Coordinates of C-alpha atoms in Angstrom, one line a residue:
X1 CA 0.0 0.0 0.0
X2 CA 3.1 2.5 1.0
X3 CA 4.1 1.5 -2.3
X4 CA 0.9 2.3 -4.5
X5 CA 1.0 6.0 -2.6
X6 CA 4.6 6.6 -3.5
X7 CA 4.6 6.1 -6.8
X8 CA 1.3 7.8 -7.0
X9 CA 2.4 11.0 -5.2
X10 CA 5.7 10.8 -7.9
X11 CA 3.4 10.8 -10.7
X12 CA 1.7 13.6 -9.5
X13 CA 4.7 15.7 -8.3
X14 CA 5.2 17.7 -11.8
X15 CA 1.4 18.3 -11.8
X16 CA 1.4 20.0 -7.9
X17 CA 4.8 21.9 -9.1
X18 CA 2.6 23.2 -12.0
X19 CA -0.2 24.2 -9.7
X20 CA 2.2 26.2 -7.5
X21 CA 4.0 27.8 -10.2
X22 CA 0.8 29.0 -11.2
X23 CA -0.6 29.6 -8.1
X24 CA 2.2 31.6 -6.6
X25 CA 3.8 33.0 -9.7
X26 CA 1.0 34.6 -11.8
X27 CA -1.5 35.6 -8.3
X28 CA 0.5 38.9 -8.1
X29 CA -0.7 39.8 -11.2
X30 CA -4.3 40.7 -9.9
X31 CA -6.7 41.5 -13.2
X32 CA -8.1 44.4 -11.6
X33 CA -8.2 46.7 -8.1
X34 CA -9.8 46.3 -5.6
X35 CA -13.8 48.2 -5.2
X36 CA -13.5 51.6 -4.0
X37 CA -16.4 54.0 -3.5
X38 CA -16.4 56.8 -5.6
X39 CA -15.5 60.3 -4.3
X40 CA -18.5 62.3 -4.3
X41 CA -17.9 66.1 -2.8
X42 CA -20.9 66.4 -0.7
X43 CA -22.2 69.6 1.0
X44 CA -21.4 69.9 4.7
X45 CA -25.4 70.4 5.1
X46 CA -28.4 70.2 2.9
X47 CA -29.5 73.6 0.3
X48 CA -31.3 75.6 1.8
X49 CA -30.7 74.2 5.9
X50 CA -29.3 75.8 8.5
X51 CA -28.0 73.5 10.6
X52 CA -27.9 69.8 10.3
X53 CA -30.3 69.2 13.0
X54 CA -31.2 65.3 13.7
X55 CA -31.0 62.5 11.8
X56 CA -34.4 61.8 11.4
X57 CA -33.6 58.4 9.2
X58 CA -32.1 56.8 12.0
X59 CA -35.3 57.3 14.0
X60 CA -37.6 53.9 13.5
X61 CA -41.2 54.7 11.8
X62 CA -43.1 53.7 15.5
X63 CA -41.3 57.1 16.8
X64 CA -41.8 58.7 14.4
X65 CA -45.3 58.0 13.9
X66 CA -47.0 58.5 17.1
X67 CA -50.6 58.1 16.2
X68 CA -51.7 54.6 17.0
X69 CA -54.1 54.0 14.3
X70 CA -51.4 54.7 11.6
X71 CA -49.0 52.6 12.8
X72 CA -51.5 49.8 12.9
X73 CA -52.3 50.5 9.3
X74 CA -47.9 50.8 8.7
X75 CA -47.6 47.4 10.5
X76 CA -49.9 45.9 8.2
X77 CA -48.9 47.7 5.2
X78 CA -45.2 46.3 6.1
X79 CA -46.6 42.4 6.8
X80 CA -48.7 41.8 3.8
X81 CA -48.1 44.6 1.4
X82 CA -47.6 42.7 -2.5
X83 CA -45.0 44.9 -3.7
X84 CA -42.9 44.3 -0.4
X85 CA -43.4 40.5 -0.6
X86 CA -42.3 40.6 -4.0
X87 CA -39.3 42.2 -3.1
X88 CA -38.6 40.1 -0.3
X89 CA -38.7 37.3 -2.9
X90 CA -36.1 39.1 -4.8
X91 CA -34.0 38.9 -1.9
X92 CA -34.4 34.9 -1.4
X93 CA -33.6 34.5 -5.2
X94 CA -30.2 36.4 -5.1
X95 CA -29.2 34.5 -1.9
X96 CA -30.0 31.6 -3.3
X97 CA -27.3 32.1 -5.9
X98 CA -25.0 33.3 -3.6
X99 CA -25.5 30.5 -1.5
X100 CA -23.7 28.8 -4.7
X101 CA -21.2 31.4 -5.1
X102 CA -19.9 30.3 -1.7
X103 CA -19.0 26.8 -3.3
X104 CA -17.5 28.0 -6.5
X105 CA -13.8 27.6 -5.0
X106 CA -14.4 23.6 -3.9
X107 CA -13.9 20.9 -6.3
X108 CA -16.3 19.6 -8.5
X109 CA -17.1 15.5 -8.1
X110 CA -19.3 13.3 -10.0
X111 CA -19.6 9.8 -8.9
X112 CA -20.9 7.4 -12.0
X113 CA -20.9 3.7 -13.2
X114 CA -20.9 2.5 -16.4
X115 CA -21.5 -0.8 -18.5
X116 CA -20.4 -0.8 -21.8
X117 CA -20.9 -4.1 -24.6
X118 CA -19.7 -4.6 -28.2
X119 CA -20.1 -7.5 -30.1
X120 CA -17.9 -7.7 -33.5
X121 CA -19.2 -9.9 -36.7
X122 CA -17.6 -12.1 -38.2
X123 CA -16.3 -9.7 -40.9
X124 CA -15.2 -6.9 -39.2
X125 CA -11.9 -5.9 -38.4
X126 CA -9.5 -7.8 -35.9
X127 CA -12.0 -10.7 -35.6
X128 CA -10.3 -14.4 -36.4
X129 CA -11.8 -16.1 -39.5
X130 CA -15.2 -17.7 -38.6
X131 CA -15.3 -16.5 -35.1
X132 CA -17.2 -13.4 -33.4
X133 CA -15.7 -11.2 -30.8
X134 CA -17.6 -10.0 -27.8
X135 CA -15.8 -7.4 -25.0
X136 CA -17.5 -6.0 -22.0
X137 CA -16.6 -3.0 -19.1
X138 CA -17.8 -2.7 -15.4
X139 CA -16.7 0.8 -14.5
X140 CA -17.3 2.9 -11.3
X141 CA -15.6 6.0 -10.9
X142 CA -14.8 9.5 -8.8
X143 CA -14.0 11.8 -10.7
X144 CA -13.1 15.2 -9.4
X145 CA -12.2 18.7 -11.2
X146 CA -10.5 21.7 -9.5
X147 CA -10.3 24.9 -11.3
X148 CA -7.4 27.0 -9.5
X149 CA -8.3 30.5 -9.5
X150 CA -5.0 31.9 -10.2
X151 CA -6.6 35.3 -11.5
X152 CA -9.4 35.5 -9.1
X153 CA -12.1 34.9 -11.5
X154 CA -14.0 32.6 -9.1
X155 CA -13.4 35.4 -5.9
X156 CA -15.3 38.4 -8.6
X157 CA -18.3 36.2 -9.2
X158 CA -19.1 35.8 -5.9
X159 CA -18.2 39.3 -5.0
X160 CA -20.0 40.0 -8.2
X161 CA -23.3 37.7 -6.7
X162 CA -22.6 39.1 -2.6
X163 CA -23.2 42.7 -4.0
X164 CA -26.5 41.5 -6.3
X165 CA -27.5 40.1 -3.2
X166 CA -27.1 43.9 -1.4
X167 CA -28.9 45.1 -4.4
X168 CA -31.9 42.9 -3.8
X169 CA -32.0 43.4 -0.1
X170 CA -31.3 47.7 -0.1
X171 CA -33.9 47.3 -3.0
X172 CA -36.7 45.5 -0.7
X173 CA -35.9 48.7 1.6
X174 CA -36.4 51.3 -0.5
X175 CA -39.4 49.8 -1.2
X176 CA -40.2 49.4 2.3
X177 CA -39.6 53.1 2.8
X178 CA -41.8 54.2 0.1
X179 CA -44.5 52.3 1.3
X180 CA -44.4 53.6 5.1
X181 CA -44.4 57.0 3.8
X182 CA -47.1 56.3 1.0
X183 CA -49.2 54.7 3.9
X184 CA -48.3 57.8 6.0
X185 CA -49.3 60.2 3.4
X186 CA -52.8 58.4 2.3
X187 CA -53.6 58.2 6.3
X188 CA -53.0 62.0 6.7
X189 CA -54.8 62.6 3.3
X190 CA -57.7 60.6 4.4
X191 CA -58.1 62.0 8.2
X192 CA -58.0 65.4 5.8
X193 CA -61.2 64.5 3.6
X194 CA -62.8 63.1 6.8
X195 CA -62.1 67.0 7.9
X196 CA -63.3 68.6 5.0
X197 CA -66.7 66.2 4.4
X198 CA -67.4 67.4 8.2
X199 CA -66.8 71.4 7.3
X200 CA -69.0 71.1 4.4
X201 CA -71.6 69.1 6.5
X202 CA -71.5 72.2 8.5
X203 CA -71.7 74.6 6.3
X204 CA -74.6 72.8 4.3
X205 CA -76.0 73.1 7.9
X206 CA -74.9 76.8 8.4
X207 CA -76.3 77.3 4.5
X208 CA -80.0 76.2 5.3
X209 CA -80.6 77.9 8.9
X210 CA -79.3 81.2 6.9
X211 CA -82.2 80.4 3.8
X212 CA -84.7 79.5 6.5
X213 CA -83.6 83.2 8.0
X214 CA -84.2 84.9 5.0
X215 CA -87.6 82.8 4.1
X216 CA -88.4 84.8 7.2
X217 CA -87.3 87.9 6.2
X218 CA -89.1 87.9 2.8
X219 CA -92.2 87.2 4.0
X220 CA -91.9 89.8 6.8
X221 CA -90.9 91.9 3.2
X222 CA -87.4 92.9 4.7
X223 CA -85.6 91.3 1.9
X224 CA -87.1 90.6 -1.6
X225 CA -87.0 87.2 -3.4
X226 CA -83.2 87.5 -5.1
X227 CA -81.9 87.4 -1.9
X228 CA -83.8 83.9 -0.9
X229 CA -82.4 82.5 -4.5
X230 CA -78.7 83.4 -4.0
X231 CA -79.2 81.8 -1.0
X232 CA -80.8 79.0 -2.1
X233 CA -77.7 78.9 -5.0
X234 CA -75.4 79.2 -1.7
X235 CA -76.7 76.6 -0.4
X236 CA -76.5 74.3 -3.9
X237 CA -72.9 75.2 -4.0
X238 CA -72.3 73.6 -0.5
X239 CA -73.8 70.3 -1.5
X240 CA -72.1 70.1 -4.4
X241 CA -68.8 69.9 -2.9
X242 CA -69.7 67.0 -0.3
X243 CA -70.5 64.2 -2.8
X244 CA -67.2 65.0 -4.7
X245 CA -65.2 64.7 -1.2
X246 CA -67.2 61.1 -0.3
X247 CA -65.9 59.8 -3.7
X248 CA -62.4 61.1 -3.3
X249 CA -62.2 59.5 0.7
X250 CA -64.0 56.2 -1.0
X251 CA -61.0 56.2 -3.1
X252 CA -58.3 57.0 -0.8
X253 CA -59.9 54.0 1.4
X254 CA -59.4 51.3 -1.0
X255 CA -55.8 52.8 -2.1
X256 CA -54.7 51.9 1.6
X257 CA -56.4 48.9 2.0
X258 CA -54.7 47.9 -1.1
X259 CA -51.2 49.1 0.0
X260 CA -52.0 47.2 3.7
X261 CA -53.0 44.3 1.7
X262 CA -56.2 44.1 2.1
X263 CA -59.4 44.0 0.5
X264 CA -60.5 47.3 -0.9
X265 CA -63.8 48.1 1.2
X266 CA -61.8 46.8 4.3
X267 CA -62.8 49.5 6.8
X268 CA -59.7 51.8 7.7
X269 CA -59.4 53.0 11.3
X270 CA -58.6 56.7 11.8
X271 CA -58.2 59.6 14.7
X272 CA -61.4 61.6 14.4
X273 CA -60.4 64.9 12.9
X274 CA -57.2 66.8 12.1
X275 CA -56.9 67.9 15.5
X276 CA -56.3 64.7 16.4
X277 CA -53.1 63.8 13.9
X278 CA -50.3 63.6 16.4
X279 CA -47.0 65.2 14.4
X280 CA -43.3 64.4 14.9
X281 CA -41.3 66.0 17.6
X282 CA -37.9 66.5 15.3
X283 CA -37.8 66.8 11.8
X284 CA -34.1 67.4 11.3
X285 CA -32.9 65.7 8.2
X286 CA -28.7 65.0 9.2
X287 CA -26.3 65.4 6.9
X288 CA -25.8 65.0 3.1
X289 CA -23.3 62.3 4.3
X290 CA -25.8 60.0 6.1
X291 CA -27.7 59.1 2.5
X292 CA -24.8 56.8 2.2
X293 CA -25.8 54.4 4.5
X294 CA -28.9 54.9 5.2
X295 CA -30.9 56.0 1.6
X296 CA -31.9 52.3 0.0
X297 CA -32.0 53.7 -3.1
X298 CA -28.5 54.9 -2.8
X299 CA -27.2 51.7 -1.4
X300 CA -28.9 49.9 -4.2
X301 CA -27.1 51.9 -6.9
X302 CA -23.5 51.1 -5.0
X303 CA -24.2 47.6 -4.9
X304 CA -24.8 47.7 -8.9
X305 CA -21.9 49.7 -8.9
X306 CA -19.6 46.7 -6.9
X307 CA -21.5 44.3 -9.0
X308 CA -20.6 46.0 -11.9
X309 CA -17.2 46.2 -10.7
X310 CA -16.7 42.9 -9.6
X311 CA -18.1 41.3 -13.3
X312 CA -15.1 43.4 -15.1
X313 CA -12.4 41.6 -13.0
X314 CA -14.0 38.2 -14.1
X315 CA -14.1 39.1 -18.2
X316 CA -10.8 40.2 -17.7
X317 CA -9.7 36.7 -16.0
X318 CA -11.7 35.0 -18.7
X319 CA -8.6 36.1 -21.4
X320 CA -5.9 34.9 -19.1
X321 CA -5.1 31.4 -18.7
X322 CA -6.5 28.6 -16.9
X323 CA -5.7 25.9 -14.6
X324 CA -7.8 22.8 -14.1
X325 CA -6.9 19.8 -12.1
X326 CA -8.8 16.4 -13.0
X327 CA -8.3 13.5 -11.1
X328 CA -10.1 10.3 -11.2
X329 CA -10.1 7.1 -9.3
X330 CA -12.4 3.7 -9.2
X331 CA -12.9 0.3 -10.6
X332 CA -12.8 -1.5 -13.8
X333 CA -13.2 -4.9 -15.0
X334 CA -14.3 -6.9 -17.9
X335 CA -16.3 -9.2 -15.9
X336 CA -18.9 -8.4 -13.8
X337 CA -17.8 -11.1 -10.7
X338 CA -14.4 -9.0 -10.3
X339 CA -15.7 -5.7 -10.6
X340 CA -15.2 -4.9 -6.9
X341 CA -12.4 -7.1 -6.5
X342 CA -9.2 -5.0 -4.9
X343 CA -7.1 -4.6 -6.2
X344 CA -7.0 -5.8 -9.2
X345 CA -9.7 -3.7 -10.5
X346 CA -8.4 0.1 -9.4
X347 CA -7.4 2.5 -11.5
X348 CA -6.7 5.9 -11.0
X349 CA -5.7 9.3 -13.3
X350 CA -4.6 12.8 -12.8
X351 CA -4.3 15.0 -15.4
X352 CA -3.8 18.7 -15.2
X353 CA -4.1 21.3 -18.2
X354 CA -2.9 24.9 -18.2
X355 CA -5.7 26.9 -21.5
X356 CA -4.7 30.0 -22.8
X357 CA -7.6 31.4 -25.1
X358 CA -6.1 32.1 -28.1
X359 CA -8.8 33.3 -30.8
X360 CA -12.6 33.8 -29.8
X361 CA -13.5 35.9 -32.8
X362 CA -12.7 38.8 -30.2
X363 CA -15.6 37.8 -28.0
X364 CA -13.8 37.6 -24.9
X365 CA -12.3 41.6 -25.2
X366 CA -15.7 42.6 -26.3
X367 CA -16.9 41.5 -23.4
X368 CA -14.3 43.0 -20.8
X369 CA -14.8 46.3 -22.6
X370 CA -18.6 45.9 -22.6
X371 CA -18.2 45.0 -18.7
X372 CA -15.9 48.6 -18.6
X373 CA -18.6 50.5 -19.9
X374 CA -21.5 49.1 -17.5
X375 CA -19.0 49.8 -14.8
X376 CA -19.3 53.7 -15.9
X377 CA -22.3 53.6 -16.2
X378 CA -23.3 52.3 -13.2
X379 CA -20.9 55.2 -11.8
X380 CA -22.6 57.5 -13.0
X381 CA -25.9 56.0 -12.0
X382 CA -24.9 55.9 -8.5
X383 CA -23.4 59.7 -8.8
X384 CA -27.0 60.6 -9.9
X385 CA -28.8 58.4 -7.3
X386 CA -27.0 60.7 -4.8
X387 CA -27.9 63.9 -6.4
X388 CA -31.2 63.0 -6.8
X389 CA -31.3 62.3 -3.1
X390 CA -30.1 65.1 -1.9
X391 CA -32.1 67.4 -4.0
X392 CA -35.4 65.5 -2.8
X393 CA -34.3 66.3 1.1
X394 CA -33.3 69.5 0.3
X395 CA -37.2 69.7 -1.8
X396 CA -38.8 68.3 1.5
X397 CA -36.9 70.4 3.9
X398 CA -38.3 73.6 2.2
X399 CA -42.0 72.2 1.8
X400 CA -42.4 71.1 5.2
X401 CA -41.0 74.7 5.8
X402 CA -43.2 76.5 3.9
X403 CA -46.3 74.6 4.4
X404 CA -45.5 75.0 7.5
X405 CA -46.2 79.1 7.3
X406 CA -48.9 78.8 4.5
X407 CA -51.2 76.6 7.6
X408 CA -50.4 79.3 10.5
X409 CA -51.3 81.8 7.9
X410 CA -54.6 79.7 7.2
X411 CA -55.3 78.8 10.1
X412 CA -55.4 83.0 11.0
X413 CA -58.0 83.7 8.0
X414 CA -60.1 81.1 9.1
X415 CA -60.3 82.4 12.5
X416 CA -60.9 86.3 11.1
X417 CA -63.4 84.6 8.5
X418 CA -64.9 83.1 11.5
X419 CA -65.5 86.0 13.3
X420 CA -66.7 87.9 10.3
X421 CA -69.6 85.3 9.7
X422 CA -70.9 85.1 12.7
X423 CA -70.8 89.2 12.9
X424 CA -72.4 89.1 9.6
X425 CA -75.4 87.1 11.2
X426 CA -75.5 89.4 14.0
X427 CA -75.5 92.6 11.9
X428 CA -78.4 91.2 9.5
X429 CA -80.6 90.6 11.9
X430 CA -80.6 93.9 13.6
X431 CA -80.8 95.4 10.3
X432 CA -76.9 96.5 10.0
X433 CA -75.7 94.2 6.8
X434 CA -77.1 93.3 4.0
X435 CA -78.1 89.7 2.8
X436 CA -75.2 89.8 0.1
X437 CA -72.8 90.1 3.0
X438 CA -74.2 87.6 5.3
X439 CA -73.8 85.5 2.1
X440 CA -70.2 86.7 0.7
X441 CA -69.2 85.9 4.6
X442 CA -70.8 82.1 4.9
X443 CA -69.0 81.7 0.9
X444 CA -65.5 83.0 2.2
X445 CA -65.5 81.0 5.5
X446 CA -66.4 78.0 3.7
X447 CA -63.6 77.8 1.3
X448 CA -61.0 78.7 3.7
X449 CA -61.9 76.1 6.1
X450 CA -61.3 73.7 3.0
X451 CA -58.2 75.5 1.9
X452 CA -57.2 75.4 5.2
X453 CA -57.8 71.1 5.1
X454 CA -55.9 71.1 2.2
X455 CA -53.5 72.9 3.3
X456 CA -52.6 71.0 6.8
X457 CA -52.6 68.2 4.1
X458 CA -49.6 69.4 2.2
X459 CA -47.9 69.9 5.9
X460 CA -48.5 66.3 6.2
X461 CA -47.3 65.4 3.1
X462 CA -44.4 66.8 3.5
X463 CA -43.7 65.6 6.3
X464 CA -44.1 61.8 5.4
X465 CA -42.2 62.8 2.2
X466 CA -39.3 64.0 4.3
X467 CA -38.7 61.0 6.0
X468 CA -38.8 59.4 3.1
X469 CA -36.4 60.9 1.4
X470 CA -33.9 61.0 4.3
X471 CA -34.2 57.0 4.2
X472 CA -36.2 56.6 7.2
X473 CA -38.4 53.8 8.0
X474 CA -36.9 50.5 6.7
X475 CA -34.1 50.0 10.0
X476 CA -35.7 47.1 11.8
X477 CA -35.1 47.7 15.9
X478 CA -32.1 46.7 17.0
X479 CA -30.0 46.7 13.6
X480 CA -26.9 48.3 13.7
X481 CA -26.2 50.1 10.1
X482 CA -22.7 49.7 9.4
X483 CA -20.5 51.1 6.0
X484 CA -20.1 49.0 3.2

């Protein structure tokens, strides 16, 4: 036995010399550098901010939302939303092939057994005159196939399959952050309409007591019949707004149930009125800086860029040479009672080939420069990500700012309009005001009530779109975000 391994292991002593020539000798001559993140000069703070205030992405969407009916509707949105689970599927099918990128570097083994029986006439070739020849083969055999990645061709593909694997996961985020704020926005939008189908409820109301006031008046002859038809028209134009705002809150009800993953016609739990929407503490948005780690998006597009990357090291390696290993080792016999007799029936190869590709009808340079170019472009991709995101914080910034002013400023002429209808009221029936001012007041109270809606609706917006676009709401509790 000593014996059989000796002259095995001198048989295969040029072949392991070759390996490590190989091995040791061309490695330093890597195909390509190693990833580094583009330098992108970022602002110290966002256009338009003054200071960088608090990372608001780091804070998780249950802090940041405070209203408990929202975050139920968030919860849901996040457990059985389609577009998320789809994602999430992305996710299982790039780890999946990861999970094989892992194995790349072991040997490849196949384990078969073969029979094999010819028969030759009596005419053919190498047969005795008048006689038929018959052979036969029992084979089993290992055989196992080691590709030595000398220029890291096997180390790219799975770097090149890790960062499609980033990719899938940073995009399942940013779709997970979209959807919180989406929710967020169609929650706020809804608890809006709720707010302006109860204003023009009330002013429907406020409408009718007036025309019932000036029915009064007319027959008492204090006013003459164009005054009761204006107000009658008043009246018509209040109505006319309320079955316009029941369609568009019908609507806005199915779009969450459908982003929760539910049923449309699934009844959505709400806080009763806009008073009741409970806002953020902090809306400070960081720094420009932060998007790296925690913007999906922007993760997403540096994980095409290392994939990118990664893919023009292996084209490169695919025009350099190649070392495969083969060895193979089992039984043969030419009759089937001393197939598994030992050993007399063992056999055993190795062979090792060094390929150099010489002409591929240029395929293989095409495609290292085509791999060159979807690196660039998946530079510039990324570069553009980034500006994009930092022009949407800097866009969110300044609309939560100004909405911000336009509702104090709405919420002041309502008050004034307020004050003025009622006063109208008062000044009518003692004679002081006409019937066209009582009417002009109810009109102008009316629409800025519903302006004023609309308006604490854009606030909202903004607000939800803010958090967004800093990259909030996809950091589970307790997950450390780290840099790549």
């Amino acid at each position: 036995m000593k014996n059989q391994y000796n002259q095995v292991m001198k048989r295969a002593l040029p072949l392991l010399l070759l390996i490590s020539f190989a091995g040791f000798g061309l490695s330093a001559c890597s195909p390509i550098k190693e990833y580094r993140r583009p330098d992108v000069a970022l602002p110290e703070t966002y256009p338009g901010q003054k200071t960088p205030g608090k990372e608001l992405a780091r804070v998780p969407y249950r802090e940041f939302f405070a209203d408990p009916a929202l975050l139920e509707l968030i919860d849901s949105a996040v457990e059985n939303n389609h577009d998320l689970r789809i994602a999430m599927k992305n996710i299982d099918y790039a780890r999946k092939s990861l999970d094989v990128a892992k194995l790349w570097f072991l040997p490849e083994a196949d384990l078969g057994a073969t029979y094999s029986y010819s028969k030759d006439s009596r005419n053919s070739y190498g047969a005795s005159k008048g006689q038929e020849r018959t052979s036969r083969s029992y084979t089993a055999a290992l055989s196992v196939s080691w590709d030595a990645d000398i220029w890291a061709k096997l180390q790219n593909s799975k770097k090149a399959a890790l960062a499609e694997y980033l990719r899938s996961t940073d995009a399942a985020r940013a779709v997970r952050t979209t959807l919180v704020s989406s929710v967020a926005q169609g929650y706020w939008n809804l608890t809006m309409l709720d707010e302006q189908i109860d204003i023009a409820r009330r002013n429907i109301a406020l409408a009718d007591t007036t025309l019932a006031m000036m029915r009064l008046q007319y027959d008492a002859g204090n006013v003459t019949s164009l005054a009761v038809d204006q107000q009658e028209a008043q009246l018509l134009t209040a109505k006319l707004a309320l079955p316009k705002l029941e369609a568009s809150r019908n609507a806005q009800e199915n779009a969450l149930s459908i982003l929760a993953g539910r049923m449309p016609g699934t009844p959505i739990k709400r806080s009763q009125g806009a008073k009741a929407v409970v806002l953020p503490d902090s809306l400070g948005a960081g720094v420009p800086l932060a998007l790296l780690r925690n913007r999906p998006d922007v993760r997403a597009a540096e994980a095409s860029l290392m994939e990118a990357h990664a893919m023009t090291g292996v084209n490169k390696a695919m025009m350099y040479p190649s070392l495969t290993v083969t060895a193979e080792g089992g039984l043969n016999a030419i009759e089937s009672s001393k197939w598994f007799s030992t050993p007399g029936s063992l056999f055993e190869s190795l062979l090792g080939g060094l390929t150099q590709p010489v002409f591929r009808h240029g395929q293989l340079k095409a495609q290292y420069e085509q791999s060159k170019i979807k690196r660039d472009q998946a530079e510039l991709a990324f570069r553009k990500t980034l500006f994009v995101a930092v022009g949407e914080v800097s866009n969110a910034l300044e609309q939560v700012d100004k909405t911000g002013e336009q509702e104090n400023i709405a919420e002041a002429r309502v008050a004034a309009l307020r004050k003025a209808a009622s006063n109208s009221c008062l000044l009518f029936n003692s004679g002081m005001a006409t019937y066209l001012e009582v009417i002009t007041a109810e009109s102008s109270l009316l629409q800025s009530e519903l302006e004023l809606a609309d308006v604490q609706r854009s606030h909202l917006a903004a607000i939800a779109d803010l958090y967004r676009a800093v990259g909030g709401g996809w950091q589970e509790e307790g997950e450390v975000l780290g840099q790549r």
